[in-house]
CSV table of C-alpha atoms and ligand atoms in Angstrom, one decimal:
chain,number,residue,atom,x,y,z
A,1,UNK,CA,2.0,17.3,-9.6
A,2,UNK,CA,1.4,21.2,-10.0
A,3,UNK,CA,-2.0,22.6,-11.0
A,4,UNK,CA,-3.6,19.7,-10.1
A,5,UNK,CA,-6.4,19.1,-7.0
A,6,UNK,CA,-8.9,16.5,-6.4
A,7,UNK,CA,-11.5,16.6,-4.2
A,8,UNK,CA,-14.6,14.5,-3.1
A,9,UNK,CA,-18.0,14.7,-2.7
A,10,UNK,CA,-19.7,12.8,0.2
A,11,UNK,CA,-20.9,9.3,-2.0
A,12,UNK,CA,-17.0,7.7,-1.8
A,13,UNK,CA,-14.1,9.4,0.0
A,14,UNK,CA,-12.1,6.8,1.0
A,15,UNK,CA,-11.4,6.1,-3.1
A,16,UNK,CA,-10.9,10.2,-3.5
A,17,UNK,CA,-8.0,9.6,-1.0
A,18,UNK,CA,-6.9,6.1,-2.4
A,19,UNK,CA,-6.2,8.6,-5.6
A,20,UNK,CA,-5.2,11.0,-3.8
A,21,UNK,CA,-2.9,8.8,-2.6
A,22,UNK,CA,-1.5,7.3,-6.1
A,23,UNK,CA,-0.8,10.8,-7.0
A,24,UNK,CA,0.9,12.0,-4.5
A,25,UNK,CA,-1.2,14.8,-3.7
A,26,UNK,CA,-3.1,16.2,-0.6
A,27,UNK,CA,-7.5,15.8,-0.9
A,28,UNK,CA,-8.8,19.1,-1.9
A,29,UNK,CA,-10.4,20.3,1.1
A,30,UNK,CA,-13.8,21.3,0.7
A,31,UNK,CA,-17.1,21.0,3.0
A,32,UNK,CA,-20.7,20.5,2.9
A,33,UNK,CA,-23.2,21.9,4.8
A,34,UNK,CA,-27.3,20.2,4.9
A,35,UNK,CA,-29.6,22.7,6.2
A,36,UNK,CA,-32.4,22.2,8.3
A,37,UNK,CA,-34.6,22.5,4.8
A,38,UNK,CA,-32.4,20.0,2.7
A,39,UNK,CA,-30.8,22.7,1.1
A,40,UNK,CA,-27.1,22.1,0.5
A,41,UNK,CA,-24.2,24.6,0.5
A,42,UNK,CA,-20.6,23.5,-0.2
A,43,UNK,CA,-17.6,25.4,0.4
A,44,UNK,CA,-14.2,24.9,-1.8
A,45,UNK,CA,-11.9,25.7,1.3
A,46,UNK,CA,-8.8,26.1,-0.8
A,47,UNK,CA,-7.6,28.6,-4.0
A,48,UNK,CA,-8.3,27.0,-7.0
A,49,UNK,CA,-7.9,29.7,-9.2
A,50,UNK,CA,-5.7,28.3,-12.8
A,51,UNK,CA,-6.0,24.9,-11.2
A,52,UNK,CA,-6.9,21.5,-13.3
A,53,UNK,CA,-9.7,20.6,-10.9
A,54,UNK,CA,-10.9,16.6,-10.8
A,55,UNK,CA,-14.1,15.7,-8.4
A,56,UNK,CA,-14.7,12.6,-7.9
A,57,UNK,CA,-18.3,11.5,-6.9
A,58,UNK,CA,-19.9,8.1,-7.8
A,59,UNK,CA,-23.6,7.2,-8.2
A,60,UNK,CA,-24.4,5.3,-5.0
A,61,UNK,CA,-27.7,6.4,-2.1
A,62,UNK,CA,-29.1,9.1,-0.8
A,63,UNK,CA,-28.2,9.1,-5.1
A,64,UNK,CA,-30.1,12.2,-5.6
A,65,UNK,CA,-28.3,14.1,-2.6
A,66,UNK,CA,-25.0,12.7,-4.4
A,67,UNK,CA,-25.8,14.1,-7.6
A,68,UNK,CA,-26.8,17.3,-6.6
A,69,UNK,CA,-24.2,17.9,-4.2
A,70,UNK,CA,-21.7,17.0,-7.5
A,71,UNK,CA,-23.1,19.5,-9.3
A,72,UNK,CA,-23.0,22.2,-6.6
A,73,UNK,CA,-19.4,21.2,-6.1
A,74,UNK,CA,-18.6,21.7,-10.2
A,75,UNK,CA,-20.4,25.2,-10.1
A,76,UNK,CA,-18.8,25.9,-6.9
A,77,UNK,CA,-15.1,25.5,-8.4
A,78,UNK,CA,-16.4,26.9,-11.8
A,79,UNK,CA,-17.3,30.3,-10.0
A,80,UNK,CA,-14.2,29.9,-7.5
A,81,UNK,CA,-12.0,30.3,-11.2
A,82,UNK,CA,-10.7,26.8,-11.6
A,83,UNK,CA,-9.1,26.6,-15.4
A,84,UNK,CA,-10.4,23.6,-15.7
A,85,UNK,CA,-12.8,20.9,-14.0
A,86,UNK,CA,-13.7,17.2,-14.9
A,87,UNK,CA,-16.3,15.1,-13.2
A,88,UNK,CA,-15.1,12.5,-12.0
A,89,UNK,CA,-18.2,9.4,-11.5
A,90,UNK,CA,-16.7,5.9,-11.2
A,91,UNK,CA,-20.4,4.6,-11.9
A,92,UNK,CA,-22.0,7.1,-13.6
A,93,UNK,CA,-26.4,7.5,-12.7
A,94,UNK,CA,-29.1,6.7,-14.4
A,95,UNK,CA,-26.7,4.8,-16.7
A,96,UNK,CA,-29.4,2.3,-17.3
A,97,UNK,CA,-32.3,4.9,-18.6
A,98,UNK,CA,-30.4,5.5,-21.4
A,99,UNK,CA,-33.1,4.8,-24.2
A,100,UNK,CA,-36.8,5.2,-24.9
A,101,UNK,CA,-38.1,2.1,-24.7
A,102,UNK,CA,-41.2,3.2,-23.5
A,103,UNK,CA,-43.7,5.8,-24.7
A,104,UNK,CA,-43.6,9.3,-22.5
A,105,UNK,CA,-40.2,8.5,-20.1
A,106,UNK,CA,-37.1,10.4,-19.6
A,107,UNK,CA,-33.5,8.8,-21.2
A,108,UNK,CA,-32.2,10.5,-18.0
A,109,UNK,CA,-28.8,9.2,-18.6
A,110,UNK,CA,-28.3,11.6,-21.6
A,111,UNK,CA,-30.1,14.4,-18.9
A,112,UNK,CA,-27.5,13.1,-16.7
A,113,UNK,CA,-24.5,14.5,-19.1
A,114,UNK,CA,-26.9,17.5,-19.9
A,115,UNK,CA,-27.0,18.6,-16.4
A,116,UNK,CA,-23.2,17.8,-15.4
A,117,UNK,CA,-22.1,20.5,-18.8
A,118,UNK,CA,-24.5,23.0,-17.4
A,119,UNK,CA,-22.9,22.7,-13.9
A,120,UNK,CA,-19.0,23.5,-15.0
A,121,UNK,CA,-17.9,20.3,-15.7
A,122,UNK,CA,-15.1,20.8,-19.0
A,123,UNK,CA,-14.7,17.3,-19.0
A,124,UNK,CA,-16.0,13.6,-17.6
A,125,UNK,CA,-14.4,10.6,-16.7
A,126,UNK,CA,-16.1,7.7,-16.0
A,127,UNK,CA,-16.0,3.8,-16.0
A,128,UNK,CA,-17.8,0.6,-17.6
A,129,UNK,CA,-21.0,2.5,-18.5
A,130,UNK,CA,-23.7,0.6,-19.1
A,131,UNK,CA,-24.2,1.2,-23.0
A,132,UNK,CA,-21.0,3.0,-24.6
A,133,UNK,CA,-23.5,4.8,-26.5
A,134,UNK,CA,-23.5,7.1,-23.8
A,135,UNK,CA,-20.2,8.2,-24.3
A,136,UNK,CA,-22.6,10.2,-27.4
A,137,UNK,CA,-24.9,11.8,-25.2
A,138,UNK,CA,-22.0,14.3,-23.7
A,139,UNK,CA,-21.4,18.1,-25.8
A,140,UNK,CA,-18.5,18.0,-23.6
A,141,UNK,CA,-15.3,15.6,-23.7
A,142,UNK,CA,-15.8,12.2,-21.9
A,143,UNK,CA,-13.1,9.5,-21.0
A,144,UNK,CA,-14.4,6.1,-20.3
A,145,UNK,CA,-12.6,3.6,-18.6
A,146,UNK,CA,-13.1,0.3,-18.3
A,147,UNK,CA,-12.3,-2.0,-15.1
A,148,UNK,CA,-12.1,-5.3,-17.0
A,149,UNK,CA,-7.8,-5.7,-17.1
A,150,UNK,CA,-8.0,-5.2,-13.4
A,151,UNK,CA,-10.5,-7.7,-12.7
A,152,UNK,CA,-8.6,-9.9,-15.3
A,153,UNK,CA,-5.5,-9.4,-14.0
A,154,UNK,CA,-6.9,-10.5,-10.6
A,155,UNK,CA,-8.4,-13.7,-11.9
A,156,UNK,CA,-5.1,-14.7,-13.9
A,157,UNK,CA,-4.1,-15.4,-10.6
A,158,UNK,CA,-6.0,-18.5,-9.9
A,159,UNK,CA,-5.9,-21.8,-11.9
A,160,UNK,CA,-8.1,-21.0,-15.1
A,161,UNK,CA,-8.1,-24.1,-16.8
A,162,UNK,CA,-11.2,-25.8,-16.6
A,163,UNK,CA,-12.6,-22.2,-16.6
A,164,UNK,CA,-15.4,-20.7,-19.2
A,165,UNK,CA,-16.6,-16.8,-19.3
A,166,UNK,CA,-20.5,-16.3,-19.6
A,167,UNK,CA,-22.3,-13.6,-20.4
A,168,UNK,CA,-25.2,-13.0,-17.6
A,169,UNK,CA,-26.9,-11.9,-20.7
A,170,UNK,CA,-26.6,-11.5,-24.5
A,171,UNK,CA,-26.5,-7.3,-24.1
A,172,UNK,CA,-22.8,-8.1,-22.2
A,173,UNK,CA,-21.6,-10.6,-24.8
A,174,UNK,CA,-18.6,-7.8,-26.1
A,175,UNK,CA,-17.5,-6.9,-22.9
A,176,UNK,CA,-17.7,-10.9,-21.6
A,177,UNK,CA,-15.5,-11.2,-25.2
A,178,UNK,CA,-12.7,-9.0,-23.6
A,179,UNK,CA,-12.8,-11.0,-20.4
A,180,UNK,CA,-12.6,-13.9,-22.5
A,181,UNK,CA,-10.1,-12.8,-24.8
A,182,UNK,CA,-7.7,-11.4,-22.0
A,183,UNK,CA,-8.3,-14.8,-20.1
A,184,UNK,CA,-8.2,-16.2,-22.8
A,185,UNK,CA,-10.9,-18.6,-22.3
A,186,UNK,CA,-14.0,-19.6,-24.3
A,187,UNK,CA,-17.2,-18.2,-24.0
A,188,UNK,CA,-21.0,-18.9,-23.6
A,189,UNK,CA,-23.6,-17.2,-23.6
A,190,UNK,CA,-26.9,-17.0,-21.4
A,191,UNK,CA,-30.1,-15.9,-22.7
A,192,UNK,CA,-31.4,-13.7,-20.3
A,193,UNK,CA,-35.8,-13.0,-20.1
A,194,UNK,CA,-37.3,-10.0,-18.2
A,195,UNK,CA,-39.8,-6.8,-18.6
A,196,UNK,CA,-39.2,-5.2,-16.3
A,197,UNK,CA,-37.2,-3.8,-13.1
A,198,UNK,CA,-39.0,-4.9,-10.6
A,199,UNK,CA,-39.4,-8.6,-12.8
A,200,UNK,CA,-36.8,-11.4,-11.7
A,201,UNK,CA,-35.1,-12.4,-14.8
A,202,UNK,CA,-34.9,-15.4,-15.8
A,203,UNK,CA,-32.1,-17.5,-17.9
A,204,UNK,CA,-34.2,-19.3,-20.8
A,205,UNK,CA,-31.0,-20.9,-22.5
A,206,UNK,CA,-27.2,-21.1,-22.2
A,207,UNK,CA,-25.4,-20.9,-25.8
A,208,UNK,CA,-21.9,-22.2,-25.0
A,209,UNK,CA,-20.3,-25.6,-23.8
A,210,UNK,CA,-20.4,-25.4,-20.0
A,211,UNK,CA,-20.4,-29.0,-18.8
A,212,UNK,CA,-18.4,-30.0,-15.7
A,213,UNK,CA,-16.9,-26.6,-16.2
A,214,UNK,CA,-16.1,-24.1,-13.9
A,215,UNK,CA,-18.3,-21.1,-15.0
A,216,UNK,CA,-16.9,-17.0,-14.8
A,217,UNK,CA,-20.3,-15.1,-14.7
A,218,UNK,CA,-19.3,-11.8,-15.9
A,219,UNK,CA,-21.6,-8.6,-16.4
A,220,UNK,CA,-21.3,-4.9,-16.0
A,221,UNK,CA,-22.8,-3.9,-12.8
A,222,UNK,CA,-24.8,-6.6,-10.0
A,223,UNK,CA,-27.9,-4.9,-8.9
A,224,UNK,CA,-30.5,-6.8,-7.5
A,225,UNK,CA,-28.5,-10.1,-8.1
A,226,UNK,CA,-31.8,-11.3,-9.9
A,227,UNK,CA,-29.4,-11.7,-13.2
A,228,UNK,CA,-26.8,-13.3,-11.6
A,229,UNK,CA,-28.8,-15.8,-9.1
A,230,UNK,CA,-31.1,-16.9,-12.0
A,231,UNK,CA,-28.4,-17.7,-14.3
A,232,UNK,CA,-26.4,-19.5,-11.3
A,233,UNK,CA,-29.2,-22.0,-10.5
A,234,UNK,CA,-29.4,-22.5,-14.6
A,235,UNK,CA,-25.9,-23.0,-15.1
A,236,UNK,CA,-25.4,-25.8,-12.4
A,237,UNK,CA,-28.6,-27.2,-13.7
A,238,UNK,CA,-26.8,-27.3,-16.7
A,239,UNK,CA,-24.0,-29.3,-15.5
A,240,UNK,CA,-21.5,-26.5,-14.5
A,241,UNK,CA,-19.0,-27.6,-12.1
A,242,UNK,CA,-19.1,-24.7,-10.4
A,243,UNK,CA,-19.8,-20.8,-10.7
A,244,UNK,CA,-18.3,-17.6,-9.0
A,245,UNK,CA,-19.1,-13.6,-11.0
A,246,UNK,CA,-17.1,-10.5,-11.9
A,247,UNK,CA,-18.6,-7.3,-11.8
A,248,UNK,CA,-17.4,-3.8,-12.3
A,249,UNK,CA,-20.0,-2.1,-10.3
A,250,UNK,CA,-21.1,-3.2,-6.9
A,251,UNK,CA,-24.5,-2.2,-6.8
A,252,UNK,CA,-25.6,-4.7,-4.6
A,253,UNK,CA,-29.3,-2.7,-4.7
A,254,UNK,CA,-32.1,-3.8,-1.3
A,255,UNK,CA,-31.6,-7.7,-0.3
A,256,UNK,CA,-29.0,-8.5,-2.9
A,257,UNK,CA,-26.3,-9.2,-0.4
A,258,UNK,CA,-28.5,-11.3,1.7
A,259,UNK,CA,-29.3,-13.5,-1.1
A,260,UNK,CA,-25.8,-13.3,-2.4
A,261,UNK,CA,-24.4,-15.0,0.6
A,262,UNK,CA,-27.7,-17.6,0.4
A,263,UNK,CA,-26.8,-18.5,-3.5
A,264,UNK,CA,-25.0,-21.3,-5.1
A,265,UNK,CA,-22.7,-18.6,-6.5
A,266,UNK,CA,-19.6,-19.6,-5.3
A,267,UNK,CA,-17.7,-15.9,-4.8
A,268,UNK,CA,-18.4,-12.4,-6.6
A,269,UNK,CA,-15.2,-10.5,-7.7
A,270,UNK,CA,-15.8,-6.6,-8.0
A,271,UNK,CA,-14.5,-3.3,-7.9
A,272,UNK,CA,-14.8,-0.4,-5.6
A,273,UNK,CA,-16.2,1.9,-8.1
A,274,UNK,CA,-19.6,1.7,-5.5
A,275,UNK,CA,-18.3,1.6,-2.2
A,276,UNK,CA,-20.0,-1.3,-0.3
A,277,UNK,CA,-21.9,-0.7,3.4
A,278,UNK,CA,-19.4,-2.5,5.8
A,279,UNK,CA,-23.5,-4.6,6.4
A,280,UNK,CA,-23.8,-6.0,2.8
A,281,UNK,CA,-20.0,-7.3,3.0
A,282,UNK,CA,-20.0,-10.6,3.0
A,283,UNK,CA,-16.9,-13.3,3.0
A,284,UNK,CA,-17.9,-14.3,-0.6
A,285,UNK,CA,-17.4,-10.4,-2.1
A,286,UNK,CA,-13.5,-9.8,-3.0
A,287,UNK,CA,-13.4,-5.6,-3.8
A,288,UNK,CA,-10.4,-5.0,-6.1
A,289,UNK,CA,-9.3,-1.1,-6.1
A,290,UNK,CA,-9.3,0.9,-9.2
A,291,UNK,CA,-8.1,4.2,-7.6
A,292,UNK,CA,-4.9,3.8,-9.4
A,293,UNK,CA,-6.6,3.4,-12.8
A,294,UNK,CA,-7.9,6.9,-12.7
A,295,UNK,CA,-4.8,7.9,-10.5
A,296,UNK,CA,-3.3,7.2,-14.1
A,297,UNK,CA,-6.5,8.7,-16.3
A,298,UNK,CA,-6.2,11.9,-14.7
A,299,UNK,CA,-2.1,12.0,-14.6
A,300,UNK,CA,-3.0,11.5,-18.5
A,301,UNK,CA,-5.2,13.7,-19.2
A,302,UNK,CA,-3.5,16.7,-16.7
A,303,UNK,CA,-0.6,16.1,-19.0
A,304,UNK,CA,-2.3,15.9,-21.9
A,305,UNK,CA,-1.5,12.7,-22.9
A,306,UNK,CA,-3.4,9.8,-24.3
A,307,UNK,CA,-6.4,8.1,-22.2
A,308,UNK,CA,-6.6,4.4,-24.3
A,309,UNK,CA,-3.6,3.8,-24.5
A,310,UNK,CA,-4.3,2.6,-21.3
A,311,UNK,CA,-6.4,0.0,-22.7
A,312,UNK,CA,-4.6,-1.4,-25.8
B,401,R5P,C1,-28.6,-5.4,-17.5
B,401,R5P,O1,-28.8,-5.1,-18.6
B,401,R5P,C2,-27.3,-5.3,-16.8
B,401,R5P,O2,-26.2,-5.6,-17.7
B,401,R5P,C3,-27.2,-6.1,-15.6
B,401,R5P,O3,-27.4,-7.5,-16.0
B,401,R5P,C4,-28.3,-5.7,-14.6
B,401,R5P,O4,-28.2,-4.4,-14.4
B,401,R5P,C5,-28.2,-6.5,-13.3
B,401,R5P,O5,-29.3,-6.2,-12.6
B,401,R5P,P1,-29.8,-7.2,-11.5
B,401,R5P,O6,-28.7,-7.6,-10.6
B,401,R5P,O7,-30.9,-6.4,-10.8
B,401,R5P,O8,-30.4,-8.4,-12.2
C-alpha cells in the first residue's frame, strides 16, 4: 500500500502490528526515550516525508504518559514533513468528562480533541466513544467506528434463542438497540442510580421482560464493573435465567477483574481496543480483535473512500 505507514505509541503495540498485519505493511519504526526527569523524547526512525501517516495509541495507564507521548509522536511526524497524519485512539481519554455537570470542572474530552489538532493530527479515528456528541468537539475531521457488528457477529455464533439484550443503563439504550436489532432480539432496559465515580451504582428497576431468560448485558466500556455487577445480582433476582456482558472497551479499572471472576456474571465478551494485563485475564473474559476494522478504516480513508459504509 504506497504512502502509507503506521506506527505505535507504547499504550498497545501488539494491536499496531495486528494492523500492521491486515495491511500488509511493515510497523513504522519509531522509539521513545524517558529521561531521568520524566521528560520524553521520541524519534521517527524512518522518512516520512509525502507519507499518509496513522498512529495508533489507545487511552489505557501510565494514561497521562500515553497521551503525551501521542502527542509528541504527531508533532514529531508533523515536523518530520508527513502529508498527512491521523490519530489513531481505539478508546479515546477522558471520553467520559465530556459535559459540565458540575460547576468549575474541565469537559476535558473536548480539551482532549483541542490538544490532539494543536499537536499535528489532520485527522482522528476512533471507536465507540462514550457520547457521539463528541464527534462535535473536533475542528478537525473525526471517524468513529463502532465495535458492535464484531461483537454481534461473535455472539450469532451461540444459540440466541432464549436470549434478551439489556441496557446496563438507560444512557446505552441506542447502542443496546443496535445489538438488539442486529441480534435481533428484544430489549430491556435497567434503570441505573449513582452520583458519583467513586459511588457503586445501583440498578433500581429493569423495564423489559427478562424472566427465565438468558440476559446479554451490553454497555460501552466496563470500568469498575460496579454497573455491570449491580445490574447482574438485580437481574437474577429478577428471575433471569442467566447473564453473561459485551463490552467494547476493556477498562477493567483497580479490582474489577477480581470481582469479575467473583460475580454471578456468567462470561464478559470484549474487544481489544484496551489491551488487558496478562494479571486481570481471567477464563470468563473472551477479547475479540478489531485490528482488522481499522485495518479497513484506514485502507478507506488512505484511498479516500467512504468510512460508514462500513457500518450500513
Ligand atoms: C456509564 O455511563 C458508562 O456507559 C458505563 O456504564 C460505565 O462507564 C461503567 O463504569 P463502571 O464499570 O465503573 O460501573
Amino acid at each position: 500500500m504506497s504512502g502509507l505507514k503506521v506506527f505505535s505509541g507504547s499504550s498497545h503495540p501488539s494491536l499496531a502490528s495486528e494492523i500492521c498485519d491486515a495491511l500488509g505493511i511493515p510497523l513504522g519504526r519509531s522509539h521513545t526515550v524517558r529521561f531521568s526527569n520524566e521528560n520524553l523524547k521520541v524519534k521517527i526512525e524512518e522518512n516520512v516525508r509525502e507519507e499518509d501517516v496513522f498512529v495508533v495509541q489507545t487511552a489505557c495507564p501510565p494514561l497521562s504518559e500515553n497521551i503525551l507521548e501521542l502527542l509528541i509522536m504527531l508533532d514529531a511526524l508533523k515536523h518530520a514533513s508527513a502529508r498527512r497524519v491521523t490519530a489513531v485512539l481505539p478508546y479515546f481519554p477522558y471520553a467520559r468528562s465530556d459535559k459540565k455537570d458540575e460547576p468549575r470542572i474541565s469537559i476535558t474530552a473536548r480539551l482532549m480533541a483541542d490538544l490532539l489538532g494543536a499537536a499535528g493530527a489532520d485527522r482522528v479515528l476512533t471507536m465507540d466513544l462514550h457520547s457521539p456528541q463528541i464527534q462535535g468537539f473536533f475542528t478537525i475531521p473525526a471517524d468513529h467506528l463502532t465495535g458492535v457488528p464484531v461483537i454481534c457477529d461473535h455472539l450469532r455464533k451461540n444459540d440466541l434463542s432464549n436470549s434478551v439484550v439489556v441496557a446496563a443503563d438507560v444512557g446505552e439504550a441506542k447502542d443496546a438497540g443496535r445489538f438488539a436489532r442486529r441480534l435481533d432480539l428484544p430489549i430491556a432496559f435497567i434503570d441505573k442510580r449513582r452520583s458519583g465515580d467513586d459511588e457503586n451504582p445501583r440498578a433500581v428497576a429493569v423495564i423489559g421482560d427478562i424472566r427465565e431468560k438468558d440476559c446479554l448485558l451490553v454497555d460501552d466500556e466496563i470500568a469498575t464493573g460496579g454497573t455491570m455487577f449491580s445490574a447482574t445480582e438485580f437481574l437474577l433476582a429478577q428471575g433471569a435465567r442467566s447473564v453473561s456482558a459485551a463490552v467494547v472497551h476493556p477498562v477493567l479499572s483497580g479490582r474489577a477483574h477480581e470481582k469479575l471472576a467473583h460475580s454471578a456474571l456468567g462470561r464478559l465478551v470484549a474487544t481489544n481496543t484496551i489491551p488487558i494485563p496478562a494479571e486481570k485475564m481471567t477464563s470468563k473474559i473472551e477479547v475479540l480483535s478489531i485490528a482488522q476494522l481499522i485495518a479497513t478504516a484506514i485502507t478507506r480513508i488512505h484511498d479516500g473512500r467512504s468510512v460508514s459504509e462500513l457500518f450500513v
